[in-house]
Amino acid sequence: MASLKDLKIRIASVKATQKITKAMQMVAAAKLRRAQEAAESARPYALRMASVLANASQMVSGEEAPRLMTGTGKSDVHLLVVCTAERGLCGAFNSSIARAAREHARKLISEGKTVKIMTVGKKGYDALRRDYAKLIVERVDLREAKTIQFHHADAIGKKIIGMFDAGEFDVCTLFFSRFKSVISQIPTASQLIPADAGEVSEASNAAYEYEPDVGSILGDLIPRNISVQVFSALLENVAGEMGAKMSAMDNATRNAGEMINKLTLTYNRQRQAQITKELIEIISGAEAL
């Protein structure tokens, strides 16, 4: 059984930890609002871009369509772009994205496909290198970035397009976590290459004229759309990370409080027992005299 001194030290240690987790929860809550606004403000642009692509793709033939839209005609080599956070202490946020990518990679390998992995974020790299270290061909580090800007996503998008132009893969899939609420983040897989044109909505099913031609416009628009999708995924990840971190730190703070109560109860009981024992010894000694 621990001594009173040991219990007192442990209580003080848990209280210090509780202060840290409470502070981290408050910081995450402050950052969450800004991150959520950024993620939600990026969605309309990404959706409108997808709508324009869907309309334009209906007016282009197979030969005129850009290679980023049609692909190589094969699906032998797959590139998985796995976007996670740079830091932990956010519950199962990072592991859920890595699990989705791992399951997809395992499925492709079982089908005889070649898999290559690009990790964006330290935690994704740490999780995947245990099983697929030889498959990781590129690693992007964003630890120095205080806030995610479009130029970060544009650099990743250009790197993906460069690898595709060099013939290093046939299909590219982006993995990230879509922010739904503070307690809910949905691991999502989105195909980047060949570009998914999607469906034309009835409201936007109108006739358009493109200058100079649809193929040239798509040739400029699709690379931009890849960067936009990566940017949107990074913003969704930041919001999801802050939500998961706030929830995790709230749970840690409450667990620390429960542990402090249990340790304090044990300390008081042990102290009371020690005082009772000393009183009994004093009374027994007095009676002996």
PDB file of C-alpha atoms in Angstrom:
ATOM      1  CA  MET A   1       0.000   0.000   0.000  1.00  0.00           C
ATOM      2  CA  ALA A   2       1.300   3.460  -0.924  1.00  0.00           C
ATOM      3  CA  SER A   3       2.320   5.761   1.902  1.00  0.00           C
ATOM      4  CA  LEU A   4       0.608   9.072   2.604  1.00  0.00           C
ATOM      5  CA  LYS A   5       3.567  10.912   1.110  1.00  0.00           C
ATOM      6  CA  ASP A   6       3.366   8.872  -2.108  1.00  0.00           C
ATOM      7  CA  LEU A   7      -0.379   9.506  -2.391  1.00  0.00           C
ATOM      8  CA  LYS A   8       0.117  13.238  -1.850  1.00  0.00           C
ATOM      9  CA  ILE A   9       2.787  13.352  -4.578  1.00  0.00           C
ATOM     10  CA  ARG A  10       0.557  11.404  -6.950  1.00  0.00           C
ATOM     11  CA  ILE A  11      -2.421  13.696  -6.316  1.00  0.00           C
ATOM     12  CA  ALA A  12      -0.257  16.756  -7.021  1.00  0.00           C
ATOM     13  CA  SER A  13       1.014  15.106 -10.240  1.00  0.00           C
ATOM     14  CA  VAL A  14      -2.483  14.332 -11.505  1.00  0.00           C
ATOM     15  CA  LYS A  15      -3.640  17.872 -10.675  1.00  0.00           C
ATOM     16  CA  ALA A  16      -0.754  19.267 -12.740  1.00  0.00           C
ATOM     17  CA  THR A  17      -1.720  16.979 -15.627  1.00  0.00           C
ATOM     18  CA  GLN A  18      -5.340  18.097 -15.312  1.00  0.00           C
ATOM     19  CA  LYS A  19      -4.284  21.735 -15.643  1.00  0.00           C
ATOM     20  CA  ILE A  20      -2.365  20.896 -18.839  1.00  0.00           C
ATOM     21  CA  THR A  21      -5.250  18.968 -20.430  1.00  0.00           C
ATOM     22  CA  LYS A  22      -7.700  21.733 -19.484  1.00  0.00           C
ATOM     23  CA  ALA A  23      -5.452  24.348 -21.093  1.00  0.00           C
ATOM     24  CA  MET A  24      -5.069  22.214 -24.245  1.00  0.00           C
ATOM     25  CA  GLN A  25      -8.850  21.809 -24.416  1.00  0.00           C
ATOM     26  CA  MET A  26      -9.355  25.584 -24.261  1.00  0.00           C
ATOM     27  CA  VAL A  27      -6.693  26.180 -26.937  1.00  0.00           C
ATOM     28  CA  ALA A  28      -8.267  23.553 -29.209  1.00  0.00           C
ATOM     29  CA  ALA A  29     -11.709  25.116 -28.692  1.00  0.00           C
ATOM     30  CA  ALA A  30     -10.367  28.540 -29.700  1.00  0.00           C
ATOM     31  CA  LYS A  31      -8.644  27.138 -32.800  1.00  0.00           C
ATOM     32  CA  LEU A  32     -11.652  24.982 -33.724  1.00  0.00           C
ATOM     33  CA  ARG A  33     -13.897  27.949 -34.480  1.00  0.00           C
ATOM     34  CA  ARG A  34     -11.430  29.427 -36.966  1.00  0.00           C
ATOM     35  CA  ALA A  35     -10.643  26.034 -38.498  1.00  0.00           C
ATOM     36  CA  GLN A  36     -14.331  25.173 -38.873  1.00  0.00           C
ATOM     37  CA  GLU A  37     -15.040  28.500 -40.567  1.00  0.00           C
ATOM     38  CA  ALA A  38     -12.129  27.951 -42.971  1.00  0.00           C
ATOM     39  CA  ALA A  39     -13.260  24.403 -43.845  1.00  0.00           C
ATOM     40  CA  GLU A  40     -16.879  25.434 -44.376  1.00  0.00           C
ATOM     41  CA  SER A  41     -15.954  28.482 -46.449  1.00  0.00           C
ATOM     42  CA  ALA A  42     -13.827  26.322 -48.771  1.00  0.00           C
ATOM     43  CA  ARG A  43     -16.647  23.868 -49.515  1.00  0.00           C
ATOM     44  CA  PRO A  44     -18.767  26.107 -51.830  1.00  0.00           C
ATOM     45  CA  TYR A  45     -15.753  26.886 -54.042  1.00  0.00           C
ATOM     46  CA  ALA A  46     -14.820  23.203 -54.291  1.00  0.00           C
ATOM     47  CA  LEU A  47     -18.426  22.233 -55.078  1.00  0.00           C
ATOM     48  CA  ARG A  48     -18.734  24.959 -57.714  1.00  0.00           C
ATOM     49  CA  MET A  49     -15.448  23.870 -59.263  1.00  0.00           C
ATOM     50  CA  ALA A  50     -16.750  20.299 -59.439  1.00  0.00           C
ATOM     51  CA  SER A  51     -19.956  21.569 -61.060  1.00  0.00           C
ATOM     52  CA  VAL A  52     -18.019  23.478 -63.740  1.00  0.00           C
ATOM     53  CA  LEU A  53     -15.891  20.398 -64.421  1.00  0.00           C
ATOM     54  CA  ALA A  54     -18.986  18.228 -64.693  1.00  0.00           C
ATOM     55  CA  ASN A  55     -20.549  20.609 -67.235  1.00  0.00           C
ATOM     56  CA  ALA A  56     -17.372  20.977 -69.280  1.00  0.00           C
ATOM     57  CA  SER A  57     -16.675  17.233 -69.320  1.00  0.00           C
ATOM     58  CA  GLN A  58     -20.007  16.607 -71.017  1.00  0.00           C
ATOM     59  CA  MET A  59     -18.863  18.637 -74.024  1.00  0.00           C
ATOM     60  CA  VAL A  60     -15.495  17.033 -74.655  1.00  0.00           C
ATOM     61  CA  SER A  61     -14.785  13.824 -76.550  1.00  0.00           C
ATOM     62  CA  GLY A  62     -12.384  11.116 -75.494  1.00  0.00           C
ATOM     63  CA  GLU A  63      -9.476  12.281 -77.662  1.00  0.00           C
ATOM     64  CA  GLU A  64      -9.888  15.946 -76.738  1.00  0.00           C
ATOM     65  CA  ALA A  65     -10.150  15.256 -73.002  1.00  0.00           C
ATOM     66  CA  PRO A  66      -6.989  15.968 -70.959  1.00  0.00           C
ATOM     67  CA  ARG A  67      -4.953  13.027 -69.758  1.00  0.00           C
ATOM     68  CA  LEU A  68      -5.656  13.967 -66.136  1.00  0.00           C
ATOM     69  CA  MET A  69      -9.337  13.287 -66.826  1.00  0.00           C
ATOM     70  CA  THR A  70      -9.063  10.146 -68.948  1.00  0.00           C
ATOM     71  CA  GLY A  71      -6.143   8.625 -67.069  1.00  0.00           C
ATOM     72  CA  THR A  72      -3.662   6.210 -68.592  1.00  0.00           C
ATOM     73  CA  GLY A  73      -6.278   3.620 -69.469  1.00  0.00           C
ATOM     74  CA  LYS A  74      -4.844   1.293 -66.825  1.00  0.00           C
ATOM     75  CA  SER A  75      -5.217   0.852 -63.082  1.00  0.00           C
ATOM     76  CA  ASP A  76      -2.090  -1.147 -62.309  1.00  0.00           C
ATOM     77  CA  VAL A  77      -0.258   1.368 -60.110  1.00  0.00           C
ATOM     78  CA  HIS A  78      -2.121   3.285 -57.386  1.00  0.00           C
ATOM     79  CA  LEU A  79      -0.854   6.295 -55.456  1.00  0.00           C
ATOM     80  CA  LEU A  80      -2.457   6.829 -52.037  1.00  0.00           C
ATOM     81  CA  VAL A  81      -2.135  10.375 -50.681  1.00  0.00           C
ATOM     82  CA  VAL A  82      -2.741  10.082 -46.929  1.00  0.00           C
ATOM     83  CA  CYS A  83      -3.364  13.400 -45.125  1.00  0.00           C
ATOM     84  CA  THR A  84      -3.133  13.344 -41.326  1.00  0.00           C
ATOM     85  CA  ALA A  85      -2.179  15.740 -38.531  1.00  0.00           C
ATOM     86  CA  GLU A  86       1.367  16.648 -37.551  1.00  0.00           C
ATOM     87  CA  ARG A  87       0.666  16.100 -33.844  1.00  0.00           C
ATOM     88  CA  GLY A  88      -1.165  13.602 -31.676  1.00  0.00           C
ATOM     89  CA  LEU A  89      -3.295  13.855 -28.525  1.00  0.00           C
ATOM     90  CA  CYS A  90      -6.451  13.929 -30.658  1.00  0.00           C
ATOM     91  CA  GLY A  91      -8.004  10.535 -29.964  1.00  0.00           C
ATOM     92  CA  ALA A  92      -8.477   8.191 -32.902  1.00  0.00           C
ATOM     93  CA  PHE A  93      -8.372  10.994 -35.502  1.00  0.00           C
ATOM     94  CA  ASN A  94      -5.061  10.028 -37.119  1.00  0.00           C
ATOM     95  CA  SER A  95      -5.408   6.275 -36.668  1.00  0.00           C
ATOM     96  CA  SER A  96      -8.824   6.209 -38.381  1.00  0.00           C
ATOM     97  CA  ILE A  97      -7.401   7.852 -41.535  1.00  0.00           C
ATOM     98  CA  ALA A  98      -4.371   5.551 -41.506  1.00  0.00           C
ATOM     99  CA  ARG A  99      -6.658   2.538 -41.008  1.00  0.00           C
ATOM    100  CA  ALA A 100      -8.758   3.490 -44.045  1.00  0.00           C
ATOM    101  CA  ALA A 101      -5.624   3.880 -46.177  1.00  0.00           C
ATOM    102  CA  ARG A 102      -4.170   0.633 -44.852  1.00  0.00           C
ATOM    103  CA  GLU A 103      -7.336  -1.315 -45.652  1.00  0.00           C
ATOM    104  CA  HIS A 104      -7.468   0.158 -49.168  1.00  0.00           C
ATOM    105  CA  ALA A 105      -3.793  -0.671 -49.748  1.00  0.00           C
ATOM    106  CA  ARG A 106      -4.315  -4.212 -48.486  1.00  0.00           C
ATOM    107  CA  LYS A 107      -7.274  -4.652 -50.853  1.00  0.00           C
ATOM    108  CA  LEU A 108      -5.300  -3.370 -53.856  1.00  0.00           C
ATOM    109  CA  ILE A 109      -2.300  -5.571 -53.063  1.00  0.00           C
ATOM    110  CA  SER A 110      -4.581  -8.621 -52.801  1.00  0.00           C
ATOM    111  CA  GLU A 111      -5.830  -7.791 -56.310  1.00  0.00           C
ATOM    112  CA  GLY A 112      -2.296  -7.765 -57.654  1.00  0.00           C
ATOM    113  CA  LYS A 113      -1.976  -3.984 -57.943  1.00  0.00           C
ATOM    114  CA  THR A 114       1.152  -1.952 -57.214  1.00  0.00           C
ATOM    115  CA  VAL A 115       0.686   0.544 -54.377  1.00  0.00           C
ATOM    116  CA  LYS A 116       2.667   3.702 -53.672  1.00  0.00           C
ATOM    117  CA  ILE A 117       2.026   5.999 -50.719  1.00  0.00           C
ATOM    118  CA  MET A 118       2.523   9.736 -50.207  1.00  0.00           C
ATOM    119  CA  THR A 119       2.057  10.886 -46.631  1.00  0.00           C
ATOM    120  CA  VAL A 120       1.097  14.442 -45.687  1.00  0.00           C
ATOM    121  CA  GLY A 121       1.594  14.814 -41.942  1.00  0.00           C
ATOM    122  CA  LYS A 122       3.939  13.169 -39.458  1.00  0.00           C
ATOM    123  CA  LYS A 123       1.356  10.939 -37.772  1.00  0.00           C
ATOM    124  CA  GLY A 124       0.286   9.294 -41.022  1.00  0.00           C
ATOM    125  CA  TYR A 125       3.907   8.522 -41.846  1.00  0.00           C
ATOM    126  CA  ASP A 126       4.523   7.075 -38.368  1.00  0.00           C
ATOM    127  CA  ALA A 127       1.417   4.862 -38.595  1.00  0.00           C
ATOM    128  CA  LEU A 128       2.014   3.530 -42.112  1.00  0.00           C
ATOM    129  CA  ARG A 129       5.767   2.998 -42.037  1.00  0.00           C
ATOM    130  CA  ARG A 130       5.333   0.059 -39.649  1.00  0.00           C
ATOM    131  CA  ASP A 131       3.590  -2.024 -42.318  1.00  0.00           C
ATOM    132  CA  TYR A 132       4.316  -0.240 -45.602  1.00  0.00           C
ATOM    133  CA  ALA A 133       7.675   1.507 -45.178  1.00  0.00           C
ATOM    134  CA  LYS A 134       8.868   0.274 -48.591  1.00  0.00           C
ATOM    135  CA  LEU A 135       5.748   1.643 -50.302  1.00  0.00           C
ATOM    136  CA  ILE A 136       6.162   5.241 -49.054  1.00  0.00           C
ATOM    137  CA  VAL A 137       7.651   7.160 -51.982  1.00  0.00           C
ATOM    138  CA  GLU A 138       7.050  10.717 -50.794  1.00  0.00           C
ATOM    139  CA  ARG A 139       6.662  12.470 -47.448  1.00  0.00           C
ATOM    140  CA  VAL A 140       5.328  16.024 -47.023  1.00  0.00           C
ATOM    141  CA  ASP A 141       6.057  17.826 -43.756  1.00  0.00           C
ATOM    142  CA  LEU A 142       3.847  20.772 -42.744  1.00  0.00           C
ATOM    143  CA  ARG A 143       5.089  21.205 -39.177  1.00  0.00           C
ATOM    144  CA  GLU A 144       6.511  24.644 -39.962  1.00  0.00           C
ATOM    145  CA  ALA A 145       3.164  25.884 -41.301  1.00  0.00           C
ATOM    146  CA  LYS A 146       1.285  27.817 -38.608  1.00  0.00           C
ATOM    147  CA  THR A 147      -1.842  27.943 -40.762  1.00  0.00           C
ATOM    148  CA  ILE A 148      -2.668  25.972 -43.893  1.00  0.00           C
ATOM    149  CA  GLN A 149      -2.526  28.181 -46.977  1.00  0.00           C
ATOM    150  CA  PHE A 150      -3.384  27.396 -50.591  1.00  0.00           C
ATOM    151  CA  HIS A 151       0.266  27.418 -51.659  1.00  0.00           C
ATOM    152  CA  HIS A 152       0.882  24.399 -49.390  1.00  0.00           C
ATOM    153  CA  ALA A 153      -1.854  22.428 -51.180  1.00  0.00           C
ATOM    154  CA  ASP A 154      -0.754  23.749 -54.590  1.00  0.00           C
ATOM    155  CA  ALA A 155       2.770  22.421 -54.015  1.00  0.00           C
ATOM    156  CA  ILE A 156       1.342  18.987 -53.133  1.00  0.00           C
ATOM    157  CA  GLY A 157      -0.970  19.074 -56.165  1.00  0.00           C
ATOM    158  CA  LYS A 158       1.902  19.954 -58.513  1.00  0.00           C
ATOM    159  CA  LYS A 159       3.986  17.161 -57.019  1.00  0.00           C
ATOM    160  CA  ILE A 160       1.160  14.658 -57.670  1.00  0.00           C
ATOM    161  CA  ILE A 161       0.714  15.886 -61.258  1.00  0.00           C
ATOM    162  CA  GLY A 162       4.478  15.715 -61.814  1.00  0.00           C
ATOM    163  CA  MET A 163       4.530  12.092 -60.690  1.00  0.00           C
ATOM    164  CA  PHE A 164       1.585  11.316 -62.979  1.00  0.00           C
ATOM    165  CA  ASP A 165       3.256  12.982 -65.978  1.00  0.00           C
ATOM    166  CA  ALA A 166       6.381  10.942 -65.253  1.00  0.00           C
ATOM    167  CA  GLY A 167       4.286   7.765 -65.472  1.00  0.00           C
ATOM    168  CA  GLU A 168       4.804   6.783 -61.840  1.00  0.00           C
ATOM    169  CA  PHE A 169       1.138   5.815 -61.231  1.00  0.00           C
ATOM    170  CA  ASP A 170      -2.210   5.321 -62.960  1.00  0.00           C
ATOM    171  CA  VAL A 171      -4.753   6.151 -60.233  1.00  0.00           C
ATOM    172  CA  CYS A 172      -4.457   8.593 -57.321  1.00  0.00           C
ATOM    173  CA  THR A 173      -6.704   8.503 -54.245  1.00  0.00           C
ATOM    174  CA  LEU A 174      -6.756  11.128 -51.495  1.00  0.00           C
ATOM    175  CA  PHE A 175      -7.435  10.098 -47.873  1.00  0.00           C
ATOM    176  CA  PHE A 176      -8.508  12.628 -45.247  1.00  0.00           C
ATOM    177  CA  SER A 177     -11.104  13.141 -42.512  1.00  0.00           C
ATOM    178  CA  ARG A 178     -14.205  15.163 -43.348  1.00  0.00           C
ATOM    179  CA  PHE A 179     -15.320  17.387 -40.470  1.00  0.00           C
ATOM    180  CA  LYS A 180     -18.922  16.798 -39.419  1.00  0.00           C
ATOM    181  CA  SER A 181     -19.005  17.921 -35.786  1.00  0.00           C
ATOM    182  CA  VAL A 182     -16.800  18.156 -32.720  1.00  0.00           C
ATOM    183  CA  ILE A 183     -17.408  14.494 -31.900  1.00  0.00           C
ATOM    184  CA  SER A 184     -17.705  13.193 -35.461  1.00  0.00           C
ATOM    185  CA  GLN A 185     -15.061  13.141 -38.177  1.00  0.00           C
ATOM    186  CA  ILE A 186     -15.582  10.872 -41.182  1.00  0.00           C
ATOM    187  CA  PRO A 187     -12.546   9.192 -42.841  1.00  0.00           C
ATOM    188  CA  THR A 188     -12.989   9.856 -46.563  1.00  0.00           C
ATOM    189  CA  ALA A 189     -11.367   8.582 -49.763  1.00  0.00           C
ATOM    190  CA  SER A 190     -11.598  10.775 -52.870  1.00  0.00           C
ATOM    191  CA  GLN A 191     -10.193   9.953 -56.304  1.00  0.00           C
ATOM    192  CA  LEU A 192      -8.008  12.715 -57.720  1.00  0.00           C
ATOM    193  CA  ILE A 193      -6.689  11.097 -60.918  1.00  0.00           C
ATOM    194  CA  PRO A 194      -8.382  10.267 -63.234  1.00  0.00           C
ATOM    195  CA  ALA A 195     -10.472  13.314 -62.328  1.00  0.00           C
ATOM    196  CA  ASP A 196     -13.992  12.366 -61.295  1.00  0.00           C
ATOM    197  CA  ALA A 197     -16.252  14.671 -63.320  1.00  0.00           C
ATOM    198  CA  GLY A 198     -19.293  13.814 -61.219  1.00  0.00           C
ATOM    199  CA  GLU A 199     -22.874  14.347 -62.306  1.00  0.00           C
ATOM    200  CA  VAL A 200     -24.415  17.455 -63.805  1.00  0.00           C
ATOM    201  CA  SER A 201     -27.216  18.753 -61.619  1.00  0.00           C
ATOM    202  CA  GLU A 202     -30.529  19.610 -63.256  1.00  0.00           C
ATOM    203  CA  ALA A 203     -30.269  23.199 -62.080  1.00  0.00           C
ATOM    204  CA  SER A 204     -26.933  23.651 -63.868  1.00  0.00           C
ATOM    205  CA  ASN A 205     -27.872  21.670 -66.987  1.00  0.00           C
ATOM    206  CA  ALA A 206     -27.527  24.675 -69.303  1.00  0.00           C
ATOM    207  CA  ALA A 207     -25.692  25.247 -72.571  1.00  0.00           C
ATOM    208  CA  TYR A 208     -22.264  26.889 -72.289  1.00  0.00           C
ATOM    209  CA  GLU A 209     -19.857  28.164 -74.893  1.00  0.00           C
ATOM    210  CA  TYR A 210     -16.148  27.880 -74.100  1.00  0.00           C
ATOM    211  CA  GLU A 211     -13.296  29.910 -75.573  1.00  0.00           C
ATOM    212  CA  PRO A 212     -10.836  28.941 -76.906  1.00  0.00           C
ATOM    213  CA  ASP A 213     -12.090  25.346 -76.530  1.00  0.00           C
ATOM    214  CA  VAL A 214     -13.265  22.956 -73.819  1.00  0.00           C
ATOM    215  CA  GLY A 215     -10.110  20.828 -73.940  1.00  0.00           C
ATOM    216  CA  SER A 216      -7.819  23.802 -73.259  1.00  0.00           C
ATOM    217  CA  ILE A 217     -10.004  25.034 -70.413  1.00  0.00           C
ATOM    218  CA  LEU A 218     -10.111  21.582 -68.824  1.00  0.00           C
ATOM    219  CA  GLY A 219      -6.341  21.324 -69.234  1.00  0.00           C
ATOM    220  CA  ASP A 220      -5.982  24.379 -66.965  1.00  0.00           C
ATOM    221  CA  LEU A 221      -8.959  23.681 -64.737  1.00  0.00           C
ATOM    222  CA  ILE A 222      -8.231  20.084 -63.714  1.00  0.00           C
ATOM    223  CA  PRO A 223      -4.747  20.770 -62.223  1.00  0.00           C
ATOM    224  CA  ARG A 224      -6.312  23.680 -60.341  1.00  0.00           C
ATOM    225  CA  ASN A 225      -9.115  21.415 -59.148  1.00  0.00           C
ATOM    226  CA  ILE A 226      -6.596  18.870 -57.820  1.00  0.00           C
ATOM    227  CA  SER A 227      -4.940  21.592 -55.723  1.00  0.00           C
ATOM    228  CA  VAL A 228      -8.362  22.814 -54.555  1.00  0.00           C
ATOM    229  CA  GLN A 229      -9.352  19.299 -53.462  1.00  0.00           C
ATOM    230  CA  VAL A 230      -6.074  18.870 -51.563  1.00  0.00           C
ATOM    231  CA  PHE A 231      -6.533  22.302 -49.942  1.00  0.00           C
ATOM    232  CA  SER A 232     -10.108  21.472 -48.942  1.00  0.00           C
ATOM    233  CA  ALA A 233      -8.943  18.130 -47.494  1.00  0.00           C
ATOM    234  CA  LEU A 234      -6.209  19.839 -45.442  1.00  0.00           C
ATOM    235  CA  LEU A 235      -8.691  22.372 -44.063  1.00  0.00           C
ATOM    236  CA  GLU A 236     -11.161  19.605 -43.209  1.00  0.00           C
ATOM    237  CA  ASN A 237      -8.325  17.795 -41.440  1.00  0.00           C
ATOM    238  CA  VAL A 238      -7.390  20.831 -39.355  1.00  0.00           C
ATOM    239  CA  ALA A 239     -11.000  21.320 -38.232  1.00  0.00           C
ATOM    240  CA  GLY A 240     -11.366  17.607 -37.498  1.00  0.00           C
ATOM    241  CA  GLU A 241      -8.090  17.527 -35.593  1.00  0.00           C
ATOM    242  CA  MET A 242      -9.101  20.452 -33.372  1.00  0.00           C
ATOM    243  CA  GLY A 243     -12.532  18.919 -32.733  1.00  0.00           C
ATOM    244  CA  ALA A 244     -11.017  15.539 -31.879  1.00  0.00           C
ATOM    245  CA  LYS A 245      -8.349  17.162 -29.693  1.00  0.00           C
ATOM    246  CA  MET A 246     -10.936  19.227 -27.798  1.00  0.00           C
ATOM    247  CA  SER A 247     -13.035  16.109 -27.176  1.00  0.00           C
ATOM    248  CA  ALA A 248      -9.997  14.023 -26.166  1.00  0.00           C
ATOM    249  CA  MET A 249      -8.671  16.676 -23.774  1.00  0.00           C
ATOM    250  CA  ASP A 250     -12.145  17.095 -22.258  1.00  0.00           C
ATOM    251  CA  ASN A 251     -12.261  13.355 -21.570  1.00  0.00           C
ATOM    252  CA  ALA A 252      -8.716  13.457 -20.169  1.00  0.00           C
ATOM    253  CA  THR A 253      -9.620  16.365 -17.868  1.00  0.00           C
ATOM    254  CA  ARG A 254     -12.689  14.564 -16.540  1.00  0.00           C
ATOM    255  CA  ASN A 255     -10.731  11.316 -16.076  1.00  0.00           C
ATOM    256  CA  ALA A 256      -8.053  13.221 -14.168  1.00  0.00           C
ATOM    257  CA  GLY A 257     -10.763  14.698 -11.942  1.00  0.00           C
ATOM    258  CA  GLU A 258     -12.147  11.230 -11.202  1.00  0.00           C
ATOM    259  CA  MET A 259      -8.650   9.939 -10.433  1.00  0.00           C
ATOM    260  CA  ILE A 260      -8.009  12.873  -8.086  1.00  0.00           C
ATOM    261  CA  ASN A 261     -11.255  12.129  -6.222  1.00  0.00           C
ATOM    262  CA  LYS A 262     -10.349   8.435  -5.832  1.00  0.00           C
ATOM    263  CA  LEU A 263      -6.800   9.201  -4.706  1.00  0.00           C
ATOM    264  CA  THR A 264      -8.058  11.858  -2.264  1.00  0.00           C
ATOM    265  CA  LEU A 265     -10.571   9.381  -0.824  1.00  0.00           C
ATOM    266  CA  THR A 266      -7.835   6.759  -0.431  1.00  0.00           C
ATOM    267  CA  TYR A 267      -5.541   9.352   1.150  1.00  0.00           C
ATOM    268  CA  ASN A 268      -8.198  10.467   3.651  1.00  0.00           C
ATOM    269  CA  ARG A 269      -9.118   6.889   4.591  1.00  0.00           C
ATOM    270  CA  GLN A 270      -5.484   5.918   5.095  1.00  0.00           C
ATOM    271  CA  ARG A 271      -4.801   9.084   7.089  1.00  0.00           C
ATOM    272  CA  GLN A 272      -7.885   8.467   9.246  1.00  0.00           C
ATOM    273  CA  ALA A 273      -6.809   4.889   9.844  1.00  0.00           C
ATOM    274  CA  GLN A 274      -3.344   6.055  10.875  1.00  0.00           C
ATOM    275  CA  ILE A 275      -4.767   8.649  13.282  1.00  0.00           C
ATOM    276  CA  THR A 276      -7.139   6.046  14.778  1.00  0.00           C
ATOM    277  CA  LYS A 277      -4.251   3.632  15.223  1.00  0.00           C
ATOM    278  CA  GLU A 278      -2.149   6.274  17.006  1.00  0.00           C
ATOM    279  CA  LEU A 279      -5.068   7.165  19.321  1.00  0.00           C
ATOM    280  CA  ILE A 280      -5.550   3.518  20.210  1.00  0.00           C
ATOM    281  CA  GLU A 281      -1.837   3.197  21.008  1.00  0.00           C
ATOM    282  CA  ILE A 282      -1.942   6.322  23.215  1.00  0.00           C
ATOM    283  CA  ILE A 283      -5.053   5.124  25.085  1.00  0.00           C
ATOM    284  CA  SER A 284      -3.588   1.644  25.516  1.00  0.00           C
ATOM    285  CA  GLY A 285      -0.357   3.129  26.889  1.00  0.00           C
ATOM    286  CA  ALA A 286      -2.264   5.368  29.301  1.00  0.00           C
ATOM    287  CA  GLU A 287      -4.324   2.446  30.602  1.00  0.00           C
ATOM    288  CA  ALA A 288      -1.169   0.386  31.117  1.00  0.00           C
ATOM    289  CA  LEU A 289       0.173   3.061  33.447  1.00  0.00           C
TER     290      LEU A 289
END
